[in-house]
CSV table of C-alpha atoms and ligand atoms in Angstrom, one decimal:
chain,number,residue,atom,x,y,z
A,1,MET,CA,0.0,0.0,0.0
A,2,SER,CA,1.3,3.4,-0.9
A,3,THR,CA,1.7,6.2,1.6
A,4,THR,CA,-1.3,8.5,1.4
A,5,PRO,CA,-0.8,12.2,1.7
A,6,ILE,CA,-3.0,14.1,4.1
A,7,GLY,CA,-6.2,15.2,2.5
A,8,PHE,CA,-6.3,12.2,0.1
A,9,ARG,CA,-7.0,9.4,2.5
A,10,HIS,CA,-9.0,6.3,1.7
A,11,ASP,CA,-11.6,7.2,4.2
A,12,ASN,CA,-14.9,6.4,2.4
A,13,ASN,CA,-15.7,10.1,2.8
A,14,ASN,CA,-16.3,11.7,-0.5
A,15,GLY,CA,-15.2,15.1,0.8
A,16,ARG,CA,-11.5,14.9,0.0
A,17,ASP,CA,-11.4,12.1,-2.5
A,18,LEU,CA,-9.5,13.1,-5.6
A,19,PHE,CA,-12.2,11.8,-7.8
A,20,GLN,CA,-16.0,12.0,-7.3
A,21,GLY,CA,-17.1,9.4,-9.9
A,22,PHE,CA,-17.3,8.6,-13.5
A,23,ASP,CA,-18.1,11.8,-15.5
A,24,TYR,CA,-18.4,10.4,-19.0
A,25,ILE,CA,-16.9,7.8,-21.2
A,26,GLU,CA,-15.6,8.9,-24.6
A,27,LEU,CA,-15.6,6.2,-27.4
A,28,TYR,CA,-13.8,6.7,-30.6
A,29,VAL,CA,-16.0,5.3,-33.3
A,30,GLY,CA,-16.0,5.1,-37.1
A,31,ASN,CA,-19.2,7.1,-37.5
A,32,ALA,CA,-20.5,9.1,-34.5
A,33,ARG,CA,-23.8,9.8,-36.3
A,34,GLN,CA,-24.6,6.2,-36.8
A,35,ALA,CA,-23.2,5.2,-33.3
A,36,ALA,CA,-25.6,7.8,-31.7
A,37,HIS,CA,-28.5,6.3,-33.6
A,38,PHE,CA,-27.5,2.8,-32.3
A,39,TYR,CA,-27.1,3.9,-28.6
A,40,ARG,CA,-30.5,5.8,-28.9
A,41,THR,CA,-32.5,3.0,-30.5
A,42,ALA,CA,-30.9,0.0,-28.9
A,43,PHE,CA,-30.2,1.3,-25.4
A,44,GLY,CA,-32.4,4.4,-25.0
A,45,PHE,CA,-29.8,7.1,-24.8
A,46,LYS,CA,-30.8,10.7,-25.7
A,47,PRO,CA,-28.5,12.7,-28.0
A,48,ILE,CA,-27.9,16.0,-26.1
A,49,ALA,CA,-24.9,17.8,-27.6
A,50,TYR,CA,-23.0,18.0,-30.9
A,51,ALA,CA,-19.6,19.3,-32.0
A,52,GLY,CA,-18.2,19.1,-35.5
A,53,LEU,CA,-17.5,21.2,-38.6
A,54,GLU,CA,-20.5,23.5,-37.7
A,55,THR,CA,-19.0,24.3,-34.3
A,56,GLY,CA,-15.4,24.8,-35.5
A,57,MET,CA,-14.0,21.3,-35.1
A,58,ARG,CA,-12.0,20.4,-38.1
A,59,ASP,CA,-10.6,16.9,-37.5
A,60,ARG,CA,-13.4,15.2,-35.5
A,61,ALA,CA,-17.1,15.3,-34.7
A,62,SER,CA,-18.6,14.3,-31.4
A,63,ILE,CA,-22.1,13.5,-30.2
A,64,VAL,CA,-22.9,13.3,-26.5
A,65,VAL,CA,-25.7,10.8,-25.5
A,66,GLN,CA,-27.1,10.5,-22.0
A,67,GLN,CA,-29.5,8.4,-20.0
A,68,ASN,CA,-29.8,9.3,-16.3
A,69,ASP,CA,-26.3,9.4,-14.9
A,70,VAL,CA,-24.7,7.6,-17.9
A,71,THR,CA,-23.0,10.0,-20.4
A,72,LEU,CA,-21.2,8.7,-23.5
A,73,MET,CA,-19.3,10.9,-25.9
A,74,LEU,CA,-19.1,9.4,-29.4
A,75,THR,CA,-16.3,10.8,-31.4
A,76,SER,CA,-15.3,10.1,-35.0
A,77,PRO,CA,-12.6,11.4,-37.4
A,78,LEU,CA,-13.3,13.8,-40.2
A,79,THR,CA,-9.9,13.4,-41.8
A,80,PRO,CA,-7.7,10.4,-42.4
A,81,ASP,CA,-4.8,11.9,-40.5
A,82,SER,CA,-6.9,12.7,-37.4
A,83,PRO,CA,-5.6,10.9,-34.3
A,84,VAL,CA,-9.1,9.6,-34.0
A,85,ALA,CA,-8.8,7.8,-37.3
A,86,GLU,CA,-5.5,6.3,-36.3
A,87,HIS,CA,-7.1,5.0,-33.1
A,88,VAL,CA,-10.1,3.5,-34.8
A,89,LYS,CA,-7.9,1.9,-37.5
A,90,LEU,CA,-5.9,0.1,-34.9
A,91,HIS,CA,-8.4,-0.7,-32.2
A,92,GLY,CA,-11.8,-0.5,-33.9
A,93,ASP,CA,-14.6,1.4,-32.1
A,94,ASP,CA,-13.2,1.7,-28.6
A,95,VAL,CA,-13.2,3.3,-25.3
A,96,LYS,CA,-10.7,6.2,-25.5
A,97,ASP,CA,-11.3,8.3,-22.4
A,98,ILE,CA,-12.7,7.2,-19.0
A,99,ALA,CA,-13.3,10.6,-17.6
A,100,PHE,CA,-13.7,11.3,-13.8
A,101,SER,CA,-15.5,14.2,-12.2
A,102,VAL,CA,-13.2,16.1,-9.9
A,103,GLN,CA,-13.4,19.0,-7.5
A,104,ASP,CA,-10.1,20.4,-8.7
A,105,ALA,CA,-8.7,19.3,-12.1
A,106,ALA,CA,-5.3,21.0,-11.4
A,107,VAL,CA,-4.9,19.2,-8.0
A,108,ALA,CA,-5.8,15.8,-9.5
A,109,PHE,CA,-3.5,16.4,-12.5
A,110,GLU,CA,-0.5,17.5,-10.4
A,111,PHE,CA,-1.1,14.6,-7.9
A,112,ALA,CA,-1.0,12.1,-10.8
A,113,VAL,CA,1.8,13.6,-12.8
A,114,GLU,CA,4.0,13.9,-9.7
A,115,ARG,CA,3.6,10.2,-9.2
A,116,GLY,CA,4.6,9.3,-12.7
A,117,ALA,CA,1.4,9.7,-14.8
A,118,ARG,CA,2.0,10.6,-18.5
A,119,PRO,CA,0.7,14.2,-19.0
A,120,ILE,CA,-1.5,14.6,-22.1
A,121,LEU,CA,-3.5,17.7,-21.5
A,122,PRO,CA,-2.5,20.1,-18.7
A,123,PRO,CA,-5.4,21.7,-16.8
A,124,THR,CA,-7.2,23.7,-19.5
A,125,VAL,CA,-10.3,25.9,-19.3
A,126,ILE,CA,-12.8,25.1,-22.0
A,127,GLU,CA,-15.6,27.7,-22.3
A,128,ASP,CA,-18.2,29.3,-24.4
A,129,PRO,CA,-20.7,32.0,-23.6
A,130,HIS,CA,-23.0,29.4,-21.9
A,131,SER,CA,-20.7,27.2,-19.8
A,132,SER,CA,-17.2,26.5,-18.7
A,133,ILE,CA,-15.3,23.4,-17.5
A,134,LYS,CA,-11.7,22.7,-16.6
A,135,LYS,CA,-10.2,19.6,-18.1
A,136,ALA,CA,-6.9,17.8,-17.7
A,137,THR,CA,-5.9,14.4,-19.2
A,138,ILE,CA,-3.3,11.8,-18.3
A,139,GLY,CA,-2.3,8.5,-20.0
A,140,ALA,CA,-3.8,5.4,-18.4
A,141,PHE,CA,-2.9,2.1,-20.2
A,142,GLY,CA,-2.3,1.4,-23.8
A,143,ASP,CA,-4.0,4.2,-25.8
A,144,THR,CA,-6.6,4.8,-23.2
A,145,VAL,CA,-6.6,8.0,-21.1
A,146,HIS,CA,-8.3,9.5,-18.1
A,147,SER,CA,-9.6,13.1,-18.2
A,148,PHE,CA,-10.3,15.0,-15.0
A,149,ILE,CA,-13.4,17.2,-15.5
A,150,GLU,CA,-14.0,20.1,-13.1
A,151,ARG,CA,-17.5,21.5,-13.4
A,152,ASN,CA,-18.6,24.6,-11.6
A,153,GLY,CA,-22.0,25.9,-10.6
A,154,GLU,CA,-24.8,26.1,-13.1
A,155,GLY,CA,-24.6,24.4,-16.4
A,156,GLY,CA,-22.6,21.8,-14.5
A,157,ASN,CA,-23.6,19.0,-16.9
A,158,SER,CA,-23.0,20.9,-20.1
A,159,PHE,CA,-20.4,20.5,-22.7
A,160,PRO,CA,-18.8,23.8,-23.6
A,161,MET,CA,-18.0,24.2,-27.3
A,162,PHE,CA,-20.8,21.8,-28.1
A,163,GLN,CA,-24.2,22.9,-29.4
A,164,PRO,CA,-27.3,21.4,-27.8
A,165,ILE,CA,-29.2,18.9,-29.9
A,166,GLU,CA,-32.8,20.0,-30.2
A,167,ASN,CA,-35.5,18.1,-31.8
A,168,ALA,CA,-33.6,14.8,-31.6
A,169,ALA,CA,-35.6,11.8,-32.7
A,170,PRO,CA,-37.4,10.3,-29.7
A,171,SER,CA,-35.5,8.0,-27.3
A,172,VAL,CA,-37.3,5.6,-25.0
A,173,GLN,CA,-35.3,5.1,-21.8
A,174,THR,CA,-34.5,1.5,-20.9
A,175,GLY,CA,-33.8,2.1,-17.2
A,176,LEU,CA,-30.0,2.4,-17.3
A,177,THR,CA,-29.1,4.6,-14.4
A,178,SER,CA,-25.3,4.9,-13.8
A,179,ILE,CA,-21.9,3.5,-14.6
A,180,ASP,CA,-21.1,0.7,-12.1
A,181,HIS,CA,-17.6,-0.2,-13.3
A,182,VAL,CA,-15.4,-0.6,-16.4
A,183,ALA,CA,-13.5,-3.8,-16.8
A,184,LEU,CA,-10.0,-3.6,-18.3
A,185,SER,CA,-8.1,-6.3,-20.2
A,186,VAL,CA,-4.3,-6.4,-20.1
A,187,ALA,CA,-1.6,-8.7,-21.5
A,188,PRO,CA,-0.3,-11.7,-19.4
A,189,SER,CA,1.7,-10.6,-16.4
A,190,GLN,CA,0.7,-6.9,-16.7
A,191,LEU,CA,-2.1,-7.1,-14.1
A,192,ASN,CA,0.0,-6.1,-11.2
A,193,GLU,CA,1.7,-3.2,-13.0
A,194,LEU,CA,-1.7,-1.7,-13.8
A,195,VAL,CA,-3.0,-2.3,-10.2
A,196,ASP,CA,0.2,-0.4,-9.0
A,197,PHE,CA,-0.6,2.4,-11.4
A,198,TYR,CA,-4.1,2.9,-10.0
A,199,ASN,CA,-2.9,2.6,-6.4
A,200,ASN,CA,0.3,4.7,-6.5
A,201,VAL,CA,-0.6,7.2,-9.2
A,202,LEU,CA,-4.3,7.8,-8.7
A,203,ASN,CA,-4.6,6.8,-5.0
A,204,PHE,CA,-7.0,3.9,-5.6
A,205,HIS,CA,-6.9,0.8,-3.5
A,206,HIS,CA,-7.1,-2.9,-4.3
A,207,SER,CA,-10.4,-4.4,-3.1
A,208,PHE,CA,-10.9,-7.9,-4.6
A,209,THR,CA,-8.7,-10.7,-6.1
A,210,GLU,CA,-10.2,-13.4,-8.3
A,211,ASP,CA,-8.5,-16.2,-10.2
A,212,ILE,CA,-10.8,-18.0,-12.5
A,213,VAL,CA,-10.1,-21.3,-14.2
A,214,THR,CA,-12.4,-23.1,-16.7
A,215,ASP,CA,-11.9,-26.3,-18.6
A,216,TYR,CA,-10.0,-24.6,-21.4
A,217,SER,CA,-8.5,-21.3,-20.2
A,218,SER,CA,-8.0,-19.2,-17.1
A,219,MET,CA,-7.6,-15.6,-16.0
A,220,ASN,CA,-6.4,-13.6,-13.1
A,221,SER,CA,-8.4,-10.6,-11.9
A,222,LYS,CA,-7.9,-7.8,-9.4
A,223,VAL,CA,-10.3,-4.9,-8.7
A,224,VAL,CA,-9.1,-1.4,-7.9
A,225,GLU,CA,-11.4,1.4,-6.8
A,226,ASN,CA,-11.2,5.0,-5.6
A,227,GLY,CA,-11.7,6.0,-2.0
A,228,SER,CA,-15.5,6.3,-2.2
A,229,GLY,CA,-15.8,3.1,-4.3
A,230,ARG,CA,-17.7,5.0,-7.0
A,231,ILE,CA,-15.0,4.3,-9.6
A,232,LYS,CA,-14.2,0.6,-9.9
A,233,PHE,CA,-12.0,-1.2,-12.4
A,234,PRO,CA,-11.8,-4.9,-12.4
A,235,ILE,CA,-8.6,-5.7,-14.3
A,236,VAL,CA,-8.1,-9.1,-16.0
A,237,GLU,CA,-5.1,-10.7,-17.5
A,238,PRO,CA,-5.1,-14.1,-19.3
A,239,GLY,CA,-3.7,-17.0,-17.2
A,240,PRO,CA,-2.2,-20.2,-18.7
A,241,GLY,CA,-4.8,-22.4,-20.4
A,242,GLN,CA,-5.1,-25.1,-23.1
A,243,ARG,CA,-6.7,-22.6,-25.5
A,244,ARG,CA,-6.9,-18.9,-26.1
A,245,SER,CA,-9.0,-17.2,-23.4
A,246,GLN,CA,-11.6,-14.5,-24.2
A,247,ILE,CA,-9.1,-12.0,-22.8
A,248,GLU,CA,-6.5,-13.1,-25.3
A,249,GLU,CA,-9.1,-12.9,-28.1
A,250,TYR,CA,-9.8,-9.4,-26.9
A,251,LEU,CA,-6.1,-8.4,-26.9
A,252,THR,CA,-5.6,-9.9,-30.3
A,253,PHE,CA,-8.5,-8.1,-32.0
A,254,HIS,CA,-8.1,-4.9,-30.0
A,255,HIS,CA,-4.3,-4.8,-30.5
A,256,GLY,CA,-3.3,-4.2,-27.0
A,257,PRO,CA,-4.9,-3.5,-23.6
A,258,GLY,CA,-8.2,-1.7,-23.3
A,259,ALA,CA,-11.6,-1.4,-21.8
A,260,GLN,CA,-13.2,-4.8,-22.2
A,261,HIS,CA,-16.7,-3.9,-20.9
A,262,ILE,CA,-18.7,-1.1,-19.4
A,263,ALA,CA,-21.2,-2.1,-16.7
A,264,LEU,CA,-24.3,0.0,-16.5
A,265,THR,CA,-26.7,-0.3,-13.5
A,266,SER,CA,-30.5,-0.7,-13.6
A,267,ASP,CA,-32.9,-0.4,-10.7
A,268,ASP,CA,-35.2,-3.0,-12.4
A,269,MET,CA,-33.2,-5.6,-14.1
A,270,ILE,CA,-36.1,-7.6,-15.5
A,271,SER,CA,-37.8,-4.7,-17.2
A,272,THR,CA,-34.5,-3.2,-18.4
A,273,VAL,CA,-33.3,-6.4,-20.0
A,274,ARG,CA,-36.8,-7.1,-21.5
A,275,ALA,CA,-36.7,-3.6,-23.1
A,276,LEU,CA,-33.2,-4.0,-24.3
A,277,ARG,CA,-34.1,-7.4,-25.9
A,278,ALA,CA,-37.2,-5.8,-27.5
A,279,ASN,CA,-34.8,-3.2,-29.0
A,280,GLY,CA,-32.9,-6.0,-30.7
A,281,ASN,CA,-29.9,-6.2,-28.4
A,282,GLU,CA,-28.2,-9.6,-28.2
A,283,PHE,CA,-26.9,-11.0,-25.0
A,284,LEU,CA,-24.7,-14.0,-24.2
A,285,PRO,CA,-26.9,-17.1,-23.8
A,286,THR,CA,-26.9,-18.9,-20.5
A,287,PRO,CA,-27.3,-22.7,-20.4
A,288,LYS,CA,-30.7,-23.8,-19.1
A,289,THR,CA,-29.0,-26.0,-16.6
A,290,TYR,CA,-27.6,-22.9,-14.9
A,291,TYR,CA,-31.0,-22.2,-13.5
A,292,ASP,CA,-31.5,-25.7,-12.1
A,293,THR,CA,-28.9,-25.1,-9.5
A,294,LEU,CA,-29.6,-21.4,-9.0
A,295,PRO,CA,-31.8,-21.6,-5.9
A,296,GLU,CA,-29.2,-23.6,-4.0
A,297,ARG,CA,-26.4,-21.4,-5.1
A,298,VAL,CA,-27.9,-18.0,-4.3
A,299,GLY,CA,-30.7,-18.8,-1.8
A,300,GLU,CA,-33.8,-16.6,-1.5
A,301,ILE,CA,-34.1,-13.9,-4.1
A,302,GLU,CA,-37.0,-11.5,-4.9
A,303,GLU,CA,-37.2,-12.2,-8.6
A,304,SER,CA,-38.9,-15.0,-10.4
A,305,ILE,CA,-36.5,-17.7,-11.7
A,306,ASN,CA,-38.8,-18.0,-14.7
A,307,ASP,CA,-38.2,-14.3,-15.6
A,308,LEU,CA,-34.5,-14.7,-15.1
A,309,GLN,CA,-34.3,-17.8,-17.2
A,310,GLU,CA,-36.4,-16.3,-19.9
A,311,LEU,CA,-34.1,-13.3,-20.2
A,312,SER,CA,-30.8,-15.2,-19.4
A,313,ILE,CA,-30.0,-13.0,-16.4
A,314,LEU,CA,-27.3,-14.3,-14.2
A,315,VAL,CA,-27.4,-14.1,-10.4
A,316,ASP,CA,-24.5,-14.2,-7.8
A,317,ARG,CA,-24.4,-13.8,-4.1
A,318,ASP,CA,-21.6,-12.6,-1.9
A,319,GLU,CA,-21.3,-11.9,1.8
A,320,TRP,CA,-23.2,-8.6,1.5
A,321,GLY,CA,-26.1,-9.5,-0.8
A,322,TYR,CA,-26.8,-10.6,-4.3
A,323,LEU,CA,-26.5,-9.1,-7.8
A,324,MET,CA,-28.0,-9.8,-11.2
A,325,GLN,CA,-26.0,-9.3,-14.3
A,326,ILE,CA,-26.1,-10.0,-18.1
A,327,PHE,CA,-23.5,-9.4,-20.8
A,328,THR,CA,-24.2,-8.2,-24.3
A,329,LYS,CA,-22.4,-9.6,-27.3
A,330,PRO,CA,-19.5,-7.4,-28.5
A,331,LEU,CA,-20.8,-4.1,-29.8
A,332,LEU,CA,-18.9,-4.3,-33.0
A,333,ASN,CA,-17.7,-7.0,-35.4
A,334,ARG,CA,-14.4,-7.3,-33.7
A,335,PRO,CA,-14.8,-9.4,-30.6
A,336,THR,CA,-13.8,-6.5,-28.3
A,337,VAL,CA,-15.8,-4.2,-26.1
A,338,PHE,CA,-19.3,-5.1,-24.8
A,339,LEU,CA,-21.7,-3.9,-22.2
A,340,GLU,CA,-22.8,-5.5,-18.9
A,341,ILE,CA,-26.1,-4.6,-17.3
A,342,ILE,CA,-26.1,-5.0,-13.5
A,343,GLN,CA,-28.4,-4.6,-10.6
A,344,ARG,CA,-26.9,-4.8,-7.1
A,345,LYS,CA,-29.1,-5.9,-4.2
A,346,ARG,CA,-26.4,-5.0,-1.6
A,347,ALA,CA,-23.8,-7.2,-3.2
A,348,LYS,CA,-20.4,-5.5,-3.6
A,349,GLY,CA,-18.6,-8.1,-5.8
A,350,PHE,CA,-18.6,-8.5,-9.6
A,351,GLY,CA,-20.2,-11.9,-10.1
A,352,SER,CA,-17.2,-14.1,-9.7
A,353,GLY,CA,-19.5,-17.1,-9.2
A,354,ASN,CA,-20.8,-16.3,-12.7
A,355,ILE,CA,-17.5,-15.8,-14.3
A,356,LYS,CA,-17.1,-19.5,-14.9
A,357,ALA,CA,-20.6,-19.7,-16.4
A,358,LEU,CA,-19.8,-16.6,-18.5
A,359,PHE,CA,-16.5,-18.1,-19.6
A,360,GLN,CA,-18.2,-21.2,-20.7
A,361,ALA,CA,-20.8,-19.3,-22.6
A,362,MET,CA,-18.2,-17.1,-24.2
A,363,GLU,CA,-16.1,-20.1,-25.2
A,364,ARG,CA,-19.0,-21.6,-27.0
A,365,GLU,CA,-19.3,-18.3,-29.0
A,366,GLN,CA,-15.5,-18.1,-29.5
A,367,ALA,CA,-15.5,-21.7,-30.9
A,368,ALA,CA,-18.2,-20.6,-33.3
A,369,ARG,CA,-15.9,-17.9,-34.6
A,370,GLY,CA,-13.1,-20.3,-35.0
A,371,ASN,CA,-10.9,-18.6,-32.4
A,372,LEU,CA,-10.7,-21.2,-29.7
B,401,FE2,FE1,-18.2,-6.6,-15.0
């Protein structure tokens, strides 16, 4: 455990935490306009802000979509030499920036850079006549970065230099409420290096360790989180196995470490997953036999097993409570980033009891793609 300077203690008191929570996630995508349509119609996000040629951006266009406390910025290149184009060429549509809300962007930036973070954007005021933010950015892992977003007073949720999107086509919310965690995939034996980065450079702490072995492959996992626990990163590396694990498949097609999945919370898992399925989203299937043993594995739960089975929702219990979760298929043709939908009923874990079931389900999919 690193030494902790006064004022930045792991005290579960949000007051002096460096980071308040996830602010937004920026994805670099081939075509932001089409991606926004997808996130609107498939997941119920509302497009709220736009930047591009019309607002003075020459090399990229961005559309911000939002649902409750989940904000995604979808950015695509306008020119072949845009860094966004380079990123998408190498990684495909991908999480580029996992941005944190901060009280003071300069303090957070200096804290991280003093401890070895790679500076990308020093604290910079971004403003227009309507709103102002201060933003700083550091390198995280691979080509992924963390921005620190300081918002002040009114217009606190706005995006300066973007124009509001009015008269957007209707979006029907699906009950996604917040970002629970982002899972990161790293190459074999890089897990501890990245855990050290979050602990030493960003003052996170290590909260869980899980090593998972299936019949064919294995992975090692550690979870790091910030002081308040509002920002959580399960980090996974492939372990030894007879065949390529889903993590190795991710690393191969993503070309390096990256964000493997974004977990979004729902307060009503059954109706959220039902709505998402009705919108055409595809989820990993769960073997029927999974539900035969569910009552003895998780005990009493409030939901009907029939509903859970109909929707392929997984359940896991830890010492604090239980959680329900489900994983989409990859969001693009490359088998890389996907979404998780999660509802916690007091559980604090990440569904480790389900990871074997997930692994087995994903390995069946991977075999179908000829990559196992
Ligand atoms: Fe997860």
